[in-house]
């Protein structure tokens, strides 16, 4: 009997695995918690970071990424980020990084529509006071 010959595994991926980005982690969490059986197509994007890199100039970011048709979606995304950063800040004991993220997102939103931004954040603050802890 001949000795068994080992062949290299050409299909193996030997590259090191990269850490997931924050948008990829949020998508994975969304997929894990999705109750319905149908597949929901989502594509993670780096929106808030892009706005911050554009010096919080909302319209500069929208034009650079050709998102004119989706600017309302981007605005709501930034407003929700402001709320999320506020929640993280309060739970972490006042971390200034979260405070800075909230301030930058709010500044970008106020550039678009200051009254809507103020109403949205005021309504969220009111809802937070009414919600049971």
JSON list of C-alpha atoms in Angstrom, two decimals:
[
{"chain": "A", "resi": 1, "resn": "UNK", "atom": "CA", "xyz": [0.00, 0.00, 0.00]},
{"chain": "A", "resi": 2, "resn": "UNK", "atom": "CA", "xyz": [1.31, 3.43, -0.94]},
{"chain": "A", "resi": 3, "resn": "UNK", "atom": "CA", "xyz": [1.61, 6.15, 1.72]},
{"chain": "A", "resi": 4, "resn": "UNK", "atom": "CA", "xyz": [-1.22, 8.65, 1.72]},
{"chain": "A", "resi": 5, "resn": "UNK", "atom": "CA", "xyz": [-0.24, 11.80, -0.13]},
{"chain": "A", "resi": 6, "resn": "UNK", "atom": "CA", "xyz": [-1.35, 15.16, 1.25]},
{"chain": "A", "resi": 7, "resn": "UNK", "atom": "CA", "xyz": [-2.49, 17.76, -1.25]},
{"chain": "A", "resi": 8, "resn": "UNK", "atom": "CA", "xyz": [-2.52, 21.47, -0.51]},
{"chain": "A", "resi": 9, "resn": "UNK", "atom": "CA", "xyz": [-5.91, 23.01, 0.11]},
{"chain": "A", "resi": 10, "resn": "UNK", "atom": "CA", "xyz": [-6.12, 25.65, -2.60]},
{"chain": "A", "resi": 11, "resn": "UNK", "atom": "CA", "xyz": [-9.59, 26.73, -1.48]},
{"chain": "A", "resi": 12, "resn": "UNK", "atom": "CA", "xyz": [-8.50, 27.66, 2.04]},
{"chain": "A", "resi": 13, "resn": "UNK", "atom": "CA", "xyz": [-8.45, 31.36, 2.78]},
{"chain": "A", "resi": 14, "resn": "UNK", "atom": "CA", "xyz": [-5.24, 32.04, 4.69]},
{"chain": "A", "resi": 15, "resn": "UNK", "atom": "CA", "xyz": [-5.71, 35.79, 4.86]},
{"chain": "A", "resi": 16, "resn": "UNK", "atom": "CA", "xyz": [-6.20, 37.18, 8.36]},
{"chain": "A", "resi": 17, "resn": "UNK", "atom": "CA", "xyz": [-9.77, 38.14, 9.13]},
{"chain": "A", "resi": 18, "resn": "UNK", "atom": "CA", "xyz": [-10.31, 41.86, 9.49]},
{"chain": "A", "resi": 19, "resn": "UNK", "atom": "CA", "xyz": [-12.40, 43.27, 12.30]},
{"chain": "A", "resi": 20, "resn": "UNK", "atom": "CA", "xyz": [-15.93, 44.25, 11.35]},
{"chain": "A", "resi": 21, "resn": "UNK", "atom": "CA", "xyz": [-16.67, 47.93, 10.92]},
{"chain": "A", "resi": 22, "resn": "UNK", "atom": "CA", "xyz": [-19.42, 49.58, 12.96]},
{"chain": "A", "resi": 23, "resn": "UNK", "atom": "CA", "xyz": [-21.92, 49.57, 10.04]},
{"chain": "A", "resi": 24, "resn": "UNK", "atom": "CA", "xyz": [-21.19, 45.87, 9.42]},
{"chain": "A", "resi": 25, "resn": "UNK", "atom": "CA", "xyz": [-21.72, 45.10, 13.13]},
{"chain": "A", "resi": 26, "resn": "UNK", "atom": "CA", "xyz": [-25.05, 46.95, 13.13]},
{"chain": "A", "resi": 27, "resn": "UNK", "atom": "CA", "xyz": [-26.17, 45.04, 10.04]},
{"chain": "A", "resi": 28, "resn": "UNK", "atom": "CA", "xyz": [-25.18, 41.73, 11.65]},
{"chain": "A", "resi": 29, "resn": "UNK", "atom": "CA", "xyz": [-27.17, 42.67, 14.76]},
{"chain": "A", "resi": 30, "resn": "UNK", "atom": "CA", "xyz": [-30.15, 43.67, 12.62]},
{"chain": "A", "resi": 31, "resn": "UNK", "atom": "CA", "xyz": [-29.98, 40.36, 10.72]},
{"chain": "A", "resi": 32, "resn": "UNK", "atom": "CA", "xyz": [-29.75, 38.38, 13.98]},
{"chain": "A", "resi": 33, "resn": "UNK", "atom": "CA", "xyz": [-32.83, 40.09, 15.45]},
{"chain": "A", "resi": 34, "resn": "UNK", "atom": "CA", "xyz": [-34.93, 40.04, 12.26]},
{"chain": "A", "resi": 35, "resn": "UNK", "atom": "CA", "xyz": [-38.02, 37.94, 12.91]},
{"chain": "A", "resi": 36, "resn": "UNK", "atom": "CA", "xyz": [-39.45, 37.70, 9.42]},
{"chain": "A", "resi": 37, "resn": "UNK", "atom": "CA", "xyz": [-38.20, 35.00, 7.05]},
{"chain": "A", "resi": 38, "resn": "UNK", "atom": "CA", "xyz": [-37.73, 37.25, 4.02]},
{"chain": "A", "resi": 39, "resn": "UNK", "atom": "CA", "xyz": [-34.32, 38.67, 3.31]},
{"chain": "A", "resi": 40, "resn": "UNK", "atom": "CA", "xyz": [-34.08, 42.44, 3.66]},
{"chain": "A", "resi": 41, "resn": "UNK", "atom": "CA", "xyz": [-31.44, 43.99, 1.42]},
{"chain": "A", "resi": 42, "resn": "UNK", "atom": "CA", "xyz": [-29.26, 46.43, 3.29]},
{"chain": "A", "resi": 43, "resn": "UNK", "atom": "CA", "xyz": [-25.91, 47.92, 2.53]},
{"chain": "A", "resi": 44, "resn": "UNK", "atom": "CA", "xyz": [-23.88, 49.44, 5.38]},
{"chain": "A", "resi": 45, "resn": "UNK", "atom": "CA", "xyz": [-22.58, 52.94, 4.70]},
{"chain": "A", "resi": 46, "resn": "UNK", "atom": "CA", "xyz": [-20.24, 55.29, 6.50]},
{"chain": "A", "resi": 47, "resn": "UNK", "atom": "CA", "xyz": [-22.49, 58.35, 6.57]},
{"chain": "A", "resi": 48, "resn": "UNK", "atom": "CA", "xyz": [-21.80, 60.16, 9.84]},
{"chain": "A", "resi": 49, "resn": "UNK", "atom": "CA", "xyz": [-18.04, 59.76, 9.48]},
{"chain": "A", "resi": 50, "resn": "UNK", "atom": "CA", "xyz": [-18.27, 61.16, 5.97]},
{"chain": "A", "resi": 51, "resn": "UNK", "atom": "CA", "xyz": [-20.23, 64.18, 7.15]},
{"chain": "A", "resi": 52, "resn": "UNK", "atom": "CA", "xyz": [-17.69, 64.78, 9.94]},
{"chain": "A", "resi": 53, "resn": "UNK", "atom": "CA", "xyz": [-14.82, 64.51, 7.43]},
{"chain": "A", "resi": 54, "resn": "UNK", "atom": "CA", "xyz": [-16.58, 67.17, 5.34]},
{"chain": "A", "resi": 55, "resn": "UNK", "atom": "CA", "xyz": [-16.34, 69.57, 8.33]},
{"chain": "A", "resi": 56, "resn": "UNK", "atom": "CA", "xyz": [-20.01, 68.92, 9.16]},
{"chain": "A", "resi": 57, "resn": "UNK", "atom": "CA", "xyz": [-21.02, 70.51, 5.87]},
{"chain": "A", "resi": 58, "resn": "UNK", "atom": "CA", "xyz": [-24.12, 68.46, 5.10]},
{"chain": "A", "resi": 59, "resn": "UNK", "atom": "CA", "xyz": [-24.55, 69.65, 1.53]},
{"chain": "A", "resi": 60, "resn": "UNK", "atom": "CA", "xyz": [-20.87, 69.21, 0.69]},
{"chain": "A", "resi": 61, "resn": "UNK", "atom": "CA", "xyz": [-21.18, 65.55, 1.75]},
{"chain": "A", "resi": 62, "resn": "UNK", "atom": "CA", "xyz": [-24.47, 65.05, -0.13]},
{"chain": "A", "resi": 63, "resn": "UNK", "atom": "CA", "xyz": [-23.01, 66.48, -3.35]},
{"chain": "A", "resi": 64, "resn": "UNK", "atom": "CA", "xyz": [-19.77, 64.52, -3.06]},
{"chain": "A", "resi": 65, "resn": "UNK", "atom": "CA", "xyz": [-21.61, 61.21, -2.65]},
{"chain": "A", "resi": 66, "resn": "UNK", "atom": "CA", "xyz": [-24.46, 61.99, -5.08]},
{"chain": "A", "resi": 67, "resn": "UNK", "atom": "CA", "xyz": [-27.10, 61.53, -2.36]},
{"chain": "A", "resi": 68, "resn": "UNK", "atom": "CA", "xyz": [-29.45, 64.38, -3.28]},
{"chain": "A", "resi": 69, "resn": "UNK", "atom": "CA", "xyz": [-32.41, 61.99, -3.51]},
{"chain": "A", "resi": 70, "resn": "UNK", "atom": "CA", "xyz": [-31.61, 60.55, -0.08]},
{"chain": "A", "resi": 71, "resn": "UNK", "atom": "CA", "xyz": [-30.82, 63.67, 1.91]},
{"chain": "A", "resi": 72, "resn": "UNK", "atom": "CA", "xyz": [-33.90, 63.22, 4.14]},
{"chain": "A", "resi": 73, "resn": "UNK", "atom": "CA", "xyz": [-32.74, 59.74, 5.02]},
{"chain": "A", "resi": 74, "resn": "UNK", "atom": "CA", "xyz": [-29.25, 61.03, 5.82]},
{"chain": "A", "resi": 75, "resn": "UNK", "atom": "CA", "xyz": [-30.72, 63.81, 7.97]},
{"chain": "A", "resi": 76, "resn": "UNK", "atom": "CA", "xyz": [-32.81, 61.34, 10.01]},
{"chain": "A", "resi": 77, "resn": "UNK", "atom": "CA", "xyz": [-29.78, 59.07, 10.34]},
{"chain": "A", "resi": 78, "resn": "UNK", "atom": "CA", "xyz": [-27.76, 61.92, 11.84]},
{"chain": "A", "resi": 79, "resn": "UNK", "atom": "CA", "xyz": [-30.58, 62.89, 14.19]},
{"chain": "A", "resi": 80, "resn": "UNK", "atom": "CA", "xyz": [-30.82, 59.32, 15.46]},
{"chain": "A", "resi": 81, "resn": "UNK", "atom": "CA", "xyz": [-27.05, 59.26, 15.87]},
{"chain": "A", "resi": 82, "resn": "UNK", "atom": "CA", "xyz": [-27.35, 62.36, 18.08]},
{"chain": "A", "resi": 83, "resn": "UNK", "atom": "CA", "xyz": [-29.86, 60.54, 20.28]},
{"chain": "A", "resi": 84, "resn": "UNK", "atom": "CA", "xyz": [-27.75, 57.38, 20.40]},
{"chain": "A", "resi": 85, "resn": "UNK", "atom": "CA", "xyz": [-24.62, 59.35, 21.32]},
{"chain": "A", "resi": 86, "resn": "UNK", "atom": "CA", "xyz": [-26.56, 61.05, 24.12]},
{"chain": "A", "resi": 87, "resn": "UNK", "atom": "CA", "xyz": [-27.69, 57.69, 25.48]},
{"chain": "A", "resi": 88, "resn": "UNK", "atom": "CA", "xyz": [-24.16, 56.29, 25.34]},
{"chain": "A", "resi": 89, "resn": "UNK", "atom": "CA", "xyz": [-22.82, 59.42, 27.03]},
{"chain": "A", "resi": 90, "resn": "UNK", "atom": "CA", "xyz": [-25.28, 59.11, 29.91]},
{"chain": "A", "resi": 91, "resn": "UNK", "atom": "CA", "xyz": [-24.58, 55.40, 30.40]},
{"chain": "A", "resi": 92, "resn": "UNK", "atom": "CA", "xyz": [-20.80, 55.80, 30.23]},
{"chain": "A", "resi": 93, "resn": "UNK", "atom": "CA", "xyz": [-20.69, 58.48, 32.88]},
{"chain": "A", "resi": 94, "resn": "UNK", "atom": "CA", "xyz": [-20.34, 61.51, 30.62]},
{"chain": "A", "resi": 95, "resn": "UNK", "atom": "CA", "xyz": [-17.77, 60.40, 28.05]},
{"chain": "A", "resi": 96, "resn": "UNK", "atom": "CA", "xyz": [-16.74, 63.52, 26.12]},
{"chain": "A", "resi": 97, "resn": "UNK", "atom": "CA", "xyz": [-16.26, 61.57, 22.86]},
{"chain": "A", "resi": 98, "resn": "UNK", "atom": "CA", "xyz": [-19.97, 60.77, 22.73]},
{"chain": "A", "resi": 99, "resn": "UNK", "atom": "CA", "xyz": [-20.78, 64.37, 23.57]},
{"chain": "A", "resi": 100, "resn": "UNK", "atom": "CA", "xyz": [-18.58, 65.54, 20.68]},
{"chain": "A", "resi": 101, "resn": "UNK", "atom": "CA", "xyz": [-20.25, 63.10, 18.24]},
{"chain": "A", "resi": 102, "resn": "UNK", "atom": "CA", "xyz": [-23.67, 64.39, 19.29]},
{"chain": "A", "resi": 103, "resn": "UNK", "atom": "CA", "xyz": [-22.59, 68.01, 18.88]},
{"chain": "A", "resi": 104, "resn": "UNK", "atom": "CA", "xyz": [-21.12, 67.42, 15.40]},
{"chain": "A", "resi": 105, "resn": "UNK", "atom": "CA", "xyz": [-24.20, 65.54, 14.19]},
{"chain": "A", "resi": 106, "resn": "UNK", "atom": "CA", "xyz": [-26.51, 68.21, 15.60]},
{"chain": "A", "resi": 107, "resn": "UNK", "atom": "CA", "xyz": [-24.49, 70.98, 13.92]},
{"chain": "A", "resi": 108, "resn": "UNK", "atom": "CA", "xyz": [-24.78, 69.21, 10.54]},
{"chain": "A", "resi": 109, "resn": "UNK", "atom": "CA", "xyz": [-28.54, 68.72, 11.01]},
{"chain": "A", "resi": 110, "resn": "UNK", "atom": "CA", "xyz": [-29.14, 72.33, 12.01]},
{"chain": "A", "resi": 111, "resn": "UNK", "atom": "CA", "xyz": [-27.45, 73.43, 8.80]},
{"chain": "A", "resi": 112, "resn": "UNK", "atom": "CA", "xyz": [-30.23, 71.65, 6.88]},
{"chain": "A", "resi": 113, "resn": "UNK", "atom": "CA", "xyz": [-33.30, 72.54, 8.95]},
{"chain": "A", "resi": 114, "resn": "UNK", "atom": "CA", "xyz": [-32.80, 74.10, 12.39]},
{"chain": "A", "resi": 115, "resn": "UNK", "atom": "CA", "xyz": [-36.51, 74.09, 13.36]},
{"chain": "A", "resi": 116, "resn": "UNK", "atom": "CA", "xyz": [-37.01, 70.43, 12.44]},
{"chain": "A", "resi": 117, "resn": "UNK", "atom": "CA", "xyz": [-33.82, 69.46, 14.27]},
{"chain": "A", "resi": 118, "resn": "UNK", "atom": "CA", "xyz": [-34.88, 71.30, 17.43]},
{"chain": "A", "resi": 119, "resn": "UNK", "atom": "CA", "xyz": [-38.41, 69.82, 17.31]},
{"chain": "A", "resi": 120, "resn": "UNK", "atom": "CA", "xyz": [-37.09, 66.29, 16.71]},
{"chain": "A", "resi": 121, "resn": "UNK", "atom": "CA", "xyz": [-34.60, 66.44, 19.57]},
{"chain": "A", "resi": 122, "resn": "UNK", "atom": "CA", "xyz": [-37.13, 68.11, 21.92]},
{"chain": "A", "resi": 123, "resn": "UNK", "atom": "CA", "xyz": [-39.73, 65.42, 21.16]},
{"chain": "A", "resi": 124, "resn": "UNK", "atom": "CA", "xyz": [-37.15, 62.70, 21.83]},
{"chain": "A", "resi": 125, "resn": "UNK", "atom": "CA", "xyz": [-36.13, 64.31, 25.12]},
{"chain": "A", "resi": 126, "resn": "UNK", "atom": "CA", "xyz": [-39.79, 64.53, 26.15]},
{"chain": "A", "resi": 127, "resn": "UNK", "atom": "CA", "xyz": [-40.39, 60.89, 25.22]},
{"chain": "A", "resi": 128, "resn": "UNK", "atom": "CA", "xyz": [-37.35, 59.87, 27.27]},
{"chain": "A", "resi": 129, "resn": "UNK", "atom": "CA", "xyz": [-38.78, 61.59, 30.37]},
{"chain": "A", "resi": 130, "resn": "UNK", "atom": "CA", "xyz": [-42.13, 59.83, 29.91]},
{"chain": "A", "resi": 131, "resn": "UNK", "atom": "CA", "xyz": [-40.71, 56.36, 29.28]},
{"chain": "A", "resi": 132, "resn": "UNK", "atom": "CA", "xyz": [-40.47, 54.02, 32.27]},
{"chain": "A", "resi": 133, "resn": "UNK", "atom": "CA", "xyz": [-36.93, 53.20, 33.33]}
]
